[in-house]
PDB file of C-alpha atoms and ligand atoms in Angstrom:
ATOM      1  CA  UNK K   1      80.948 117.117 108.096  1.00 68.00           C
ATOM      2  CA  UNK K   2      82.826 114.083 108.778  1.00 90.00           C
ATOM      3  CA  UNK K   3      86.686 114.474 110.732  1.00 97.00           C
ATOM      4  CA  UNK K   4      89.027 112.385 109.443  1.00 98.00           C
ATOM      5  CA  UNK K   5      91.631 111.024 112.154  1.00 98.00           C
ATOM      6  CA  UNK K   6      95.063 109.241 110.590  1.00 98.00           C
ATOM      7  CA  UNK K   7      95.973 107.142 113.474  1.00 98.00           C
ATOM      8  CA  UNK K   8      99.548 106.937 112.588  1.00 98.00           C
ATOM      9  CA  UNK K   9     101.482 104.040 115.101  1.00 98.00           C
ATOM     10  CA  UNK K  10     104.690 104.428 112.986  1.00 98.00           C
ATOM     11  CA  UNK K  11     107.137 101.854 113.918  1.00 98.00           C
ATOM     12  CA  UNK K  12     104.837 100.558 116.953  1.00 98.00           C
ATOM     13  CA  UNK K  13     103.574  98.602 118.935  1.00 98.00           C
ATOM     14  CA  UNK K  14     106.777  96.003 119.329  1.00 98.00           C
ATOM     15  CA  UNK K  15     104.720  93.405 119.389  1.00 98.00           C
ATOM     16  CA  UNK K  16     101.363  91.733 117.099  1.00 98.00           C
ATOM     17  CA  UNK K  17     100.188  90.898 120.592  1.00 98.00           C
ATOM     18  CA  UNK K  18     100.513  94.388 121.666  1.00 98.00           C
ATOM     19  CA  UNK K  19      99.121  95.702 117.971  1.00 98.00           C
ATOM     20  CA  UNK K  20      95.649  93.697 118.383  1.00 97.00           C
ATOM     21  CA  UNK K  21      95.152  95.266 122.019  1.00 98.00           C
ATOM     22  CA  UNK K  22      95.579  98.769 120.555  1.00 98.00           C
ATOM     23  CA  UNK K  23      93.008  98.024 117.240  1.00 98.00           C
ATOM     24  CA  UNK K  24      90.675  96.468 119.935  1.00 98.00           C
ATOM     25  CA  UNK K  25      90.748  99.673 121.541  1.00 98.00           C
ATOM     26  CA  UNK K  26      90.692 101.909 118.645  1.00 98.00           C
ATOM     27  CA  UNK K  27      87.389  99.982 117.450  1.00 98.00           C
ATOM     28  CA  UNK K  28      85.706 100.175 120.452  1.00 97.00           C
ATOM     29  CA  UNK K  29      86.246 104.315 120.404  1.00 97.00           C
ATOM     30  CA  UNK K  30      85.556 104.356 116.741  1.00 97.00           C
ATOM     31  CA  UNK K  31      82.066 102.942 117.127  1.00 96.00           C
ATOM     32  CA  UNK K  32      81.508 105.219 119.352  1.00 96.00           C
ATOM     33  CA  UNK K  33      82.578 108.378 117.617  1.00 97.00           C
ATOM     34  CA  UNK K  34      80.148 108.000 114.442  1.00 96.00           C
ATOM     35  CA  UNK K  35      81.089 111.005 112.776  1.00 96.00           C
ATOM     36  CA  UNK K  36      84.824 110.592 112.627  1.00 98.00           C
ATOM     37  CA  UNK K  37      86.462 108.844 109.781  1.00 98.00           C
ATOM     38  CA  UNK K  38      89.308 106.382 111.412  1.00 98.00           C
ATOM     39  CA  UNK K  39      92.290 105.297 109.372  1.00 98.00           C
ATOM     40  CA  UNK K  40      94.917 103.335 110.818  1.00 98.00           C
ATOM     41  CA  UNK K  41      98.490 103.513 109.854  1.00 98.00           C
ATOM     42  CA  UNK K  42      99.788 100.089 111.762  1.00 98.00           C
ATOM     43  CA  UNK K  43     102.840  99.148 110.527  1.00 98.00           C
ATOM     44  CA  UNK K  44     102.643  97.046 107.374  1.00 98.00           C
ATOM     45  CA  UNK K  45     103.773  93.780 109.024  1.00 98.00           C
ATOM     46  CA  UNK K  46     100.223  93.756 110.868  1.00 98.00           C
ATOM     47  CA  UNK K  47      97.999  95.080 108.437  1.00 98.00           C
ATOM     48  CA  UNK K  48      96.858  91.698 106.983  1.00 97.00           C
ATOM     49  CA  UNK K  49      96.639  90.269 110.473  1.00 97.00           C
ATOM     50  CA  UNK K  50      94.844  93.085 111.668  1.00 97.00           C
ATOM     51  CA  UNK K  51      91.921  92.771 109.383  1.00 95.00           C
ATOM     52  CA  UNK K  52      91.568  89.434 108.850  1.00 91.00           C
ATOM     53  CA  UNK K  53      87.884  89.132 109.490  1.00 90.00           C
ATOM     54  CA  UNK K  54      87.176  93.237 110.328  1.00 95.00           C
ATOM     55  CA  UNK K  55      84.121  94.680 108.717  1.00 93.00           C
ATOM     56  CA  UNK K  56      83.930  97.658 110.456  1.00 95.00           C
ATOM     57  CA  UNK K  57      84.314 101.362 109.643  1.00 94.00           C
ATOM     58  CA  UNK K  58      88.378 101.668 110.123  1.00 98.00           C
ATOM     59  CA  UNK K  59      90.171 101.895 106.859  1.00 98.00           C
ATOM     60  CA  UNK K  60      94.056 100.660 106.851  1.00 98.00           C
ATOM     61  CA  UNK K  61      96.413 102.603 105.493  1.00 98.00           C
ATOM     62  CA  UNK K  62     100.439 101.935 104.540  1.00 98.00           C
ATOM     63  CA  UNK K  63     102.775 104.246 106.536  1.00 98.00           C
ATOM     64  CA  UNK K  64     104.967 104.142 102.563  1.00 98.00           C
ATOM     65  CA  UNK K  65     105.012 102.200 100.134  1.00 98.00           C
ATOM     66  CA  UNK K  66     107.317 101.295  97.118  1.00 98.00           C
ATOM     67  CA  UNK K  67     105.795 102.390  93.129  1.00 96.00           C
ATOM     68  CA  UNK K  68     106.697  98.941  91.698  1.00 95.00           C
ATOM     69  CA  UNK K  69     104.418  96.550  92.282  1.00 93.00           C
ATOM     70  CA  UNK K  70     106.844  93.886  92.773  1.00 94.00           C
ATOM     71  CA  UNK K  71     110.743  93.319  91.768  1.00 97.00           C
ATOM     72  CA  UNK K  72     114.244  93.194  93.274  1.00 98.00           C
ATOM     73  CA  UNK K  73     113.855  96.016  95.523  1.00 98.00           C
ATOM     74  CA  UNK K  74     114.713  94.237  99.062  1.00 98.00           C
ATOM     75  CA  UNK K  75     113.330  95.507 102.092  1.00 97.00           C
ATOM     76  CA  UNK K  76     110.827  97.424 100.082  1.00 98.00           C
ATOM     77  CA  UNK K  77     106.748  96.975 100.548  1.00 98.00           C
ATOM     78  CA  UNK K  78     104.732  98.089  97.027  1.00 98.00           C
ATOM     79  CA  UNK K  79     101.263  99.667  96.947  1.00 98.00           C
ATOM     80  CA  UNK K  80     100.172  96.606  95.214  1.00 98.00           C
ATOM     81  CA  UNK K  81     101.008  94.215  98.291  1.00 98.00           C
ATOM     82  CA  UNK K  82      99.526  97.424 100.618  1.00 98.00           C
ATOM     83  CA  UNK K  83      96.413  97.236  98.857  1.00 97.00           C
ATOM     84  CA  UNK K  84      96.462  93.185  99.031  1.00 97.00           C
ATOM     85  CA  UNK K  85      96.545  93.390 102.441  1.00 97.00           C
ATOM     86  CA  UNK K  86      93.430  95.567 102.711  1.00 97.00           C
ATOM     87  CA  UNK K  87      94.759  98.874 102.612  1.00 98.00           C
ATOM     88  CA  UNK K  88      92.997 101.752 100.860  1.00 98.00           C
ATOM     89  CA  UNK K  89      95.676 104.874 102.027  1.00 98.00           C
ATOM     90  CA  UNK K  90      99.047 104.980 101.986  1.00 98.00           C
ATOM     91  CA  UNK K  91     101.371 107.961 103.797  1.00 98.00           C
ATOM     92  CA  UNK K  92     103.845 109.205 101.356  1.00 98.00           C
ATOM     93  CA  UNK K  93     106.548 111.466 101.825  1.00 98.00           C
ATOM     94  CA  UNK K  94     106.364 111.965 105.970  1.00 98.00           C
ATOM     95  CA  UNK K  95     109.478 113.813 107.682  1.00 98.00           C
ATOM     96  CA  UNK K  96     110.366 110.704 109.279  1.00 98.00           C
ATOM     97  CA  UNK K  97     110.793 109.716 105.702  1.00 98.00           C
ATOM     98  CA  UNK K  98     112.064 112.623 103.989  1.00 98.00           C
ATOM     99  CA  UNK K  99     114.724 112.841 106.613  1.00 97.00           C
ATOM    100  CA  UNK K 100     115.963 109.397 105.594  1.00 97.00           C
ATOM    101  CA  UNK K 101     116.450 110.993 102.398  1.00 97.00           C
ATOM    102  CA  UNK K 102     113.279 110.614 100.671  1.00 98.00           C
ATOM    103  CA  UNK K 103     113.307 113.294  98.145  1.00 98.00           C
ATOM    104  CA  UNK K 104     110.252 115.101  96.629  1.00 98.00           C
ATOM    105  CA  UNK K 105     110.965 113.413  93.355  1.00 97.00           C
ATOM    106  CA  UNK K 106     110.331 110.132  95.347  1.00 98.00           C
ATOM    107  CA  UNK K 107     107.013 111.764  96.774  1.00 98.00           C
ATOM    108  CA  UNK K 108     105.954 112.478  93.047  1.00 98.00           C
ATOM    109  CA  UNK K 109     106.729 108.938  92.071  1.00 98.00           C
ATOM    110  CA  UNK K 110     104.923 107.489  95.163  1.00 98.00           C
ATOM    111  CA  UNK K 111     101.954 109.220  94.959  1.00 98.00           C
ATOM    112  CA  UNK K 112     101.279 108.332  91.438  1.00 98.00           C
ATOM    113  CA  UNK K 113     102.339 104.380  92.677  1.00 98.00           C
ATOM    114  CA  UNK K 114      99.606 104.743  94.825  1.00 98.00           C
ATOM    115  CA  UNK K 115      97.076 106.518  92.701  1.00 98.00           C
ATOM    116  CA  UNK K 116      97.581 103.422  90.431  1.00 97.00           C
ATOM    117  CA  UNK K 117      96.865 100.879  92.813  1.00 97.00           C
ATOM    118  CA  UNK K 118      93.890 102.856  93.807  1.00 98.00           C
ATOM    119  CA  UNK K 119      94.973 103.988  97.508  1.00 98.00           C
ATOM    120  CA  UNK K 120      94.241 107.493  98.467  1.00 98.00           C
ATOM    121  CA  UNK K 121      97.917 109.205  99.322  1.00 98.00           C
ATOM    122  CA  UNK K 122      98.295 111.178 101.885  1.00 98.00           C
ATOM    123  CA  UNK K 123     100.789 113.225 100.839  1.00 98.00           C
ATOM    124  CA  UNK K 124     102.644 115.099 103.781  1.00 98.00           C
ATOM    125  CA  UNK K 125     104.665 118.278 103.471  1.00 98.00           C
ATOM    126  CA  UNK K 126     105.930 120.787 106.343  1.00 98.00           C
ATOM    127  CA  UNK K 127     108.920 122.630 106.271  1.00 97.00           C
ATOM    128  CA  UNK K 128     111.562 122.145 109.302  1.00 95.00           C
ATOM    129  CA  UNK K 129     112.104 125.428 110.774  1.00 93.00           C
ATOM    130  CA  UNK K 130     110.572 128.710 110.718  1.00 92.00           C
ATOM    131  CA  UNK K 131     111.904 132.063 111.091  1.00 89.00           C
ATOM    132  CA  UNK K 132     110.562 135.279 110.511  1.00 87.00           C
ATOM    133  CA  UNK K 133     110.880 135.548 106.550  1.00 92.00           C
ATOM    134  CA  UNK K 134     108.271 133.920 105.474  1.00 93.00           C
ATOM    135  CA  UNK K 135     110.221 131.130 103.405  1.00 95.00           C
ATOM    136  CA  UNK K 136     107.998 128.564 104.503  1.00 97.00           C
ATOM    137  CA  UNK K 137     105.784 129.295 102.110  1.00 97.00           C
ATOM    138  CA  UNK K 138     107.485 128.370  98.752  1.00 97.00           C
ATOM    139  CA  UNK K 139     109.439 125.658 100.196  1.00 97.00           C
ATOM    140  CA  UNK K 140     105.551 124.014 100.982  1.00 98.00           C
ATOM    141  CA  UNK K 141     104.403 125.039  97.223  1.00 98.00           C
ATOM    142  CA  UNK K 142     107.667 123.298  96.193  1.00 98.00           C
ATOM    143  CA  UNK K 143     106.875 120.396  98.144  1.00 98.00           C
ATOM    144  CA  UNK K 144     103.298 119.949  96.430  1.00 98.00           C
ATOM    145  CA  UNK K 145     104.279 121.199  93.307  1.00 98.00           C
ATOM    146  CA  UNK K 146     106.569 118.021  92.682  1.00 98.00           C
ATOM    147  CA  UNK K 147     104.576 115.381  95.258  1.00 98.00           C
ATOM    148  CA  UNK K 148     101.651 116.007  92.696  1.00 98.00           C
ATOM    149  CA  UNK K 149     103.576 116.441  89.488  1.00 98.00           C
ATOM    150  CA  UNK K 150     102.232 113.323  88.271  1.00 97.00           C
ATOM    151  CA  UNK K 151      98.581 113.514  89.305  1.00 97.00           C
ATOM    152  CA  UNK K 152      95.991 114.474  86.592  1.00 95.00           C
ATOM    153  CA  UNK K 153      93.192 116.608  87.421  1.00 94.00           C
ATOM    154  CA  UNK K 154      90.806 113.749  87.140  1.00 93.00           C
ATOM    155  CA  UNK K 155      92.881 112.426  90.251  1.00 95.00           C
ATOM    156  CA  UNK K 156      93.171 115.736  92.135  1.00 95.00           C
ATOM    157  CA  UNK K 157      90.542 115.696  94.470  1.00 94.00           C
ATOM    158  CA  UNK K 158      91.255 111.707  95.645  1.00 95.00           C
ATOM    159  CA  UNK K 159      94.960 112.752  97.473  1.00 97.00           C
ATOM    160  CA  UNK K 160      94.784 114.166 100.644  1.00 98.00           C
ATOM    161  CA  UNK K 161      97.169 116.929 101.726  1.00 98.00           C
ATOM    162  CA  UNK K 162      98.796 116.175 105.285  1.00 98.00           C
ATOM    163  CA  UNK K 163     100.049 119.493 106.260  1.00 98.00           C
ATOM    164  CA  UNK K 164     102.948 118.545 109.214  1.00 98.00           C
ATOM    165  CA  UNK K 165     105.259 121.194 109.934  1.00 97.00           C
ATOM    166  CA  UNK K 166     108.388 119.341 111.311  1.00 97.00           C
ATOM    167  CA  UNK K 167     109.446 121.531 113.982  1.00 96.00           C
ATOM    168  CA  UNK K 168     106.192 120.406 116.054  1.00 96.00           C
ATOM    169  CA  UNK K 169     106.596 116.766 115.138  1.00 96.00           C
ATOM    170  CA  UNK K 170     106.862 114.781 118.687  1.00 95.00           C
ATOM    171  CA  UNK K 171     106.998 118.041 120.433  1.00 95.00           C
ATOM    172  CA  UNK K 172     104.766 119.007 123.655  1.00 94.00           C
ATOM    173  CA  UNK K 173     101.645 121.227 121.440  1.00 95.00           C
ATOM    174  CA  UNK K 174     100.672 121.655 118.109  1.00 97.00           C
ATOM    175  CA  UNK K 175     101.345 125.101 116.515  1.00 97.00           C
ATOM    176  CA  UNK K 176      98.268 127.632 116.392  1.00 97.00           C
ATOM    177  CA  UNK K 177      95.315 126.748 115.058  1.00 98.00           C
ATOM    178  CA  UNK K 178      95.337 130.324 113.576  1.00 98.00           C
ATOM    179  CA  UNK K 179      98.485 129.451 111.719  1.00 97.00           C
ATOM    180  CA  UNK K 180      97.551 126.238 110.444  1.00 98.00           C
ATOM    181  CA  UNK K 181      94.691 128.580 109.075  1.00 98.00           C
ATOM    182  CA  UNK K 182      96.488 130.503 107.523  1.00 97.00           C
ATOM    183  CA  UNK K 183      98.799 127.154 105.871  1.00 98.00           C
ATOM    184  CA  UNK K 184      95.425 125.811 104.895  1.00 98.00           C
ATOM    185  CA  UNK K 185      94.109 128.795 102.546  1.00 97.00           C
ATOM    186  CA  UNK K 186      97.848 128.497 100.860  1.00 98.00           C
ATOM    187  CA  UNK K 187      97.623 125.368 100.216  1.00 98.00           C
ATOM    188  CA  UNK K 188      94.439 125.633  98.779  1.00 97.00           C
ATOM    189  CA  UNK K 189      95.592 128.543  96.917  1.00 97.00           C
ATOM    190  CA  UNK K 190      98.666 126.577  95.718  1.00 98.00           C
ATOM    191  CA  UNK K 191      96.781 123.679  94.712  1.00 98.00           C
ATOM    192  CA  UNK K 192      93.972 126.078  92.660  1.00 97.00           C
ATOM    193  CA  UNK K 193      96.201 127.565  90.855  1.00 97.00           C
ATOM    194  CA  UNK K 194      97.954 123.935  89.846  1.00 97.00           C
ATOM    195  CA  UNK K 195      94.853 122.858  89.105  1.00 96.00           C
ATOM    196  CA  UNK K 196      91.994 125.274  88.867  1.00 94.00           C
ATOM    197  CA  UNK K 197      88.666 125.796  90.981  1.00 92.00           C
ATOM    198  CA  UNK K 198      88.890 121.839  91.682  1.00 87.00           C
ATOM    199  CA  UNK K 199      91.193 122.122  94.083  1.00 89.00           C
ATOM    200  CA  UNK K 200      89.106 124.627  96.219  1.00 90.00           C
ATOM    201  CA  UNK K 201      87.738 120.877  97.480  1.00 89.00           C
ATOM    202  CA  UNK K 202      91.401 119.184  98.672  1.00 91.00           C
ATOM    203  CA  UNK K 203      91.224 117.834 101.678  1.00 96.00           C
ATOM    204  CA  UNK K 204      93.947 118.904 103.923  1.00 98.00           C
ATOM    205  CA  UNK K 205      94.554 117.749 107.153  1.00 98.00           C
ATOM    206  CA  UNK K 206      96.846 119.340 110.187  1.00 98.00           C
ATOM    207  CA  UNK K 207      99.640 116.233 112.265  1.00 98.00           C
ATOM    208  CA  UNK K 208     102.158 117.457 115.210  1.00 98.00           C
ATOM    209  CA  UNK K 209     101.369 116.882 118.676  1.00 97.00           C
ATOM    210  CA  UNK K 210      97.553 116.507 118.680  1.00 98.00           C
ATOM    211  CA  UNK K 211      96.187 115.154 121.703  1.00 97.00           C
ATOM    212  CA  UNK K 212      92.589 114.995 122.800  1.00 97.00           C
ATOM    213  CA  UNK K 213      92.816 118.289 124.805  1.00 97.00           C
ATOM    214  CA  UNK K 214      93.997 120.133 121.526  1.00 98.00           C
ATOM    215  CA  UNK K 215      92.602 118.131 118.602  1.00 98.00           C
ATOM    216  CA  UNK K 216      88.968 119.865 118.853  1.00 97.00           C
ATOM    217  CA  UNK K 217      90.297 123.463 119.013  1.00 97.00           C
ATOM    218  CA  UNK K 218      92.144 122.704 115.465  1.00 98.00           C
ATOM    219  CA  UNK K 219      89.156 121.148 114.255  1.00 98.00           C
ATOM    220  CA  UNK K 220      87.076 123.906 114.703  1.00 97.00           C
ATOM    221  CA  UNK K 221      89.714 126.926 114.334  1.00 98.00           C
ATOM    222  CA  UNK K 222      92.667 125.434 111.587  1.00 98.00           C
ATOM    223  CA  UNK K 223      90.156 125.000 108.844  1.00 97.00           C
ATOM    224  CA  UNK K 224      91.262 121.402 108.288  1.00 98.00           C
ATOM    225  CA  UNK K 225      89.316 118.027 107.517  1.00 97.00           C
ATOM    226  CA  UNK K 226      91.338 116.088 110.057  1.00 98.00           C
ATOM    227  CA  UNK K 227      94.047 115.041 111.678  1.00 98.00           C
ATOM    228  CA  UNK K 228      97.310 112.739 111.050  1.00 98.00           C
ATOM    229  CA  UNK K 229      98.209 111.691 114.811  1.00 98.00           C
ATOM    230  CA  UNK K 230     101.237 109.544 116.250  1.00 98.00           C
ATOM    231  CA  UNK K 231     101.614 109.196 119.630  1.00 97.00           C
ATOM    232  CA  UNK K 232      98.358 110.092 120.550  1.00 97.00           C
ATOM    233  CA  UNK K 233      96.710 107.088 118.507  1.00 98.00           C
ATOM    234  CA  UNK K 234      98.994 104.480 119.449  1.00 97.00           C
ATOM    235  CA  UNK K 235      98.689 104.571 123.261  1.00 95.00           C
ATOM    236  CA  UNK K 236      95.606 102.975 124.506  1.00 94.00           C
ATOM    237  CA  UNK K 237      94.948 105.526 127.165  1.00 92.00           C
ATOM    238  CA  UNK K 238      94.640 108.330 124.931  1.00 96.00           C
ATOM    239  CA  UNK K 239      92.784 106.474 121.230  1.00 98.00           C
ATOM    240  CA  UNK K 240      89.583 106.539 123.308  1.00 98.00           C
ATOM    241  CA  UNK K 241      89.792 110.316 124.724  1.00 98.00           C
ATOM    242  CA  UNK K 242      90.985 111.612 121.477  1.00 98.00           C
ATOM    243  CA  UNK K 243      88.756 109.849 118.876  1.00 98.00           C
ATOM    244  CA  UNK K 244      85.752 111.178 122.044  1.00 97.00           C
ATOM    245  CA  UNK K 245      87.247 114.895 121.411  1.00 97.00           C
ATOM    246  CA  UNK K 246      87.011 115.256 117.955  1.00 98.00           C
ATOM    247  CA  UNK K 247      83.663 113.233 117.498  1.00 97.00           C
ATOM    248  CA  UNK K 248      82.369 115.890 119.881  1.00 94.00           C
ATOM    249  CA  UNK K 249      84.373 118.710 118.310  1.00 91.00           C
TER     250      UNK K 249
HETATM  251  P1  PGA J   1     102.983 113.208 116.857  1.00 73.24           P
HETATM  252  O1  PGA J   1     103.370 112.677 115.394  1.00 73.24           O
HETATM  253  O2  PGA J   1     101.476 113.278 116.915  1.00 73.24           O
HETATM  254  O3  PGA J   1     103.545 112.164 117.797  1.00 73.24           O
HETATM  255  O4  PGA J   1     103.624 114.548 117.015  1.00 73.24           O
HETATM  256  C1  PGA J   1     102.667 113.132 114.276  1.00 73.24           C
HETATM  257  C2  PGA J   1     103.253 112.522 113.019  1.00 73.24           C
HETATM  258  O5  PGA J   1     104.477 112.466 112.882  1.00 73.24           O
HETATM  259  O6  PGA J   1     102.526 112.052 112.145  1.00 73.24           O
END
């Protein structure tokens, strides 16, 4: 089965001269790796720019969006101008977000902005810390409940579940692939019993700290679909070894 990799750049490279060296990296690797589903997550200033003229495989995704299409909401980018400018994802509610205040009721009302613009969300959710008790688990079915409080079941199986668990966010590894097992069948638990048997087929994907020496062990082991990546996918010296690793994963 196809891996998915999110090549999330964030707020990078500084520059669009910078930006078309690292997408004329990441195509070269992505024809290569045949088998791996590439979406990349520039930031929204370049998307346009970026694939002007691309008929490849790469999709583009927004890194967030706004649910309006358009209005007096300055600063803001809609779904509606994402999806102008070739996008077909958008990242909703990622920690980077959420701690700028982005509260699950603005996940639920971005996800169903982006539903109606016809982008897949990615829908992220990871708690911050862990400790012993085990409270990680509701505060995750809390997160999904309301990101996909809006979704209908016909819609269910488009949104993609980015499973990030803050506290390896930018760190040096990713946590185990055995617990990201374990985070997978709960989510898929969570989501069956929102929505039935249908979501037995979500597509869930691990992020934190994935590099090409770790990406194929959670491939194989963490029961997930793919990967969101940041740093990783937005250095040139490491696009072509990781999107190599998981295509051979
Ligand atoms: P990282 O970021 O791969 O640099 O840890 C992942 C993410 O925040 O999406």
């Amino acid at each position: 089965m196809k891996s998915t990799l999110v090549a999330n750049w964030k707020m990078n490279p500084a520059t669009f001269r910078e930006a078309k060296l690292l997408f004329e990296t990441t195509k070269k690797a992505a024809d290569k790796a045949k088998n791996v589903q590439v979406i990349v997550a520039a930031p929204a200033i370049f998307l346009r720019q970026l694939a002007v003229g691309y008929r490849g495989r790469i999709a583009f995704a927004l890194q967030n969006g706004f649910p309006e299409a358009r209005g007096a909401h300055t600063g803001e980018i809609s779904f509606a101008q994402g999806a102008d400018s070739r996008a077909s994802y958008a990242i909703i509610g990622h920690a980077e977000r959420r701690a700028m205040g982005e509260s699950n009721e603005q996940t639920k009302a971005k996800v169903a902005g982006a539903l109606k613009q016809e982008l897949t969300p990615i829908l992220c959710v990871g708690e911050e810390k862990r400790d012993g008790s085990g409270q990680h688990f509701p505060f995750i079915r809390e997160q999904l409940r309301a990101g996909l409080a809006d979704v209908p079941a016909s819609s269910i199986k488009k949104v993609l579940i980015a499973y990030e668990p803050v506290w390896v966010i930018g760190a040096t590894k990713p946590m185990s692939p055995r617990d990201m097992h374990e985070m997978s069948i709960f989510i898929r638990k969570t989501i069956v019993e929102f929505y039935g048997e249908g979501g037995m087929e979500s597509k869930i994907l691990y992020g934190g700290s994935v590099d090409e020496i770790s990406a194929p062990e959670m491939l194989r082991d963490g029961d997930v679909r793919g990967l969101l990546v940041g740093r990783a996918s937005a250095e040139t010296h490491h696009i072509t070894k990781l999107l190599a690793a998981i295509e051979s994963a």
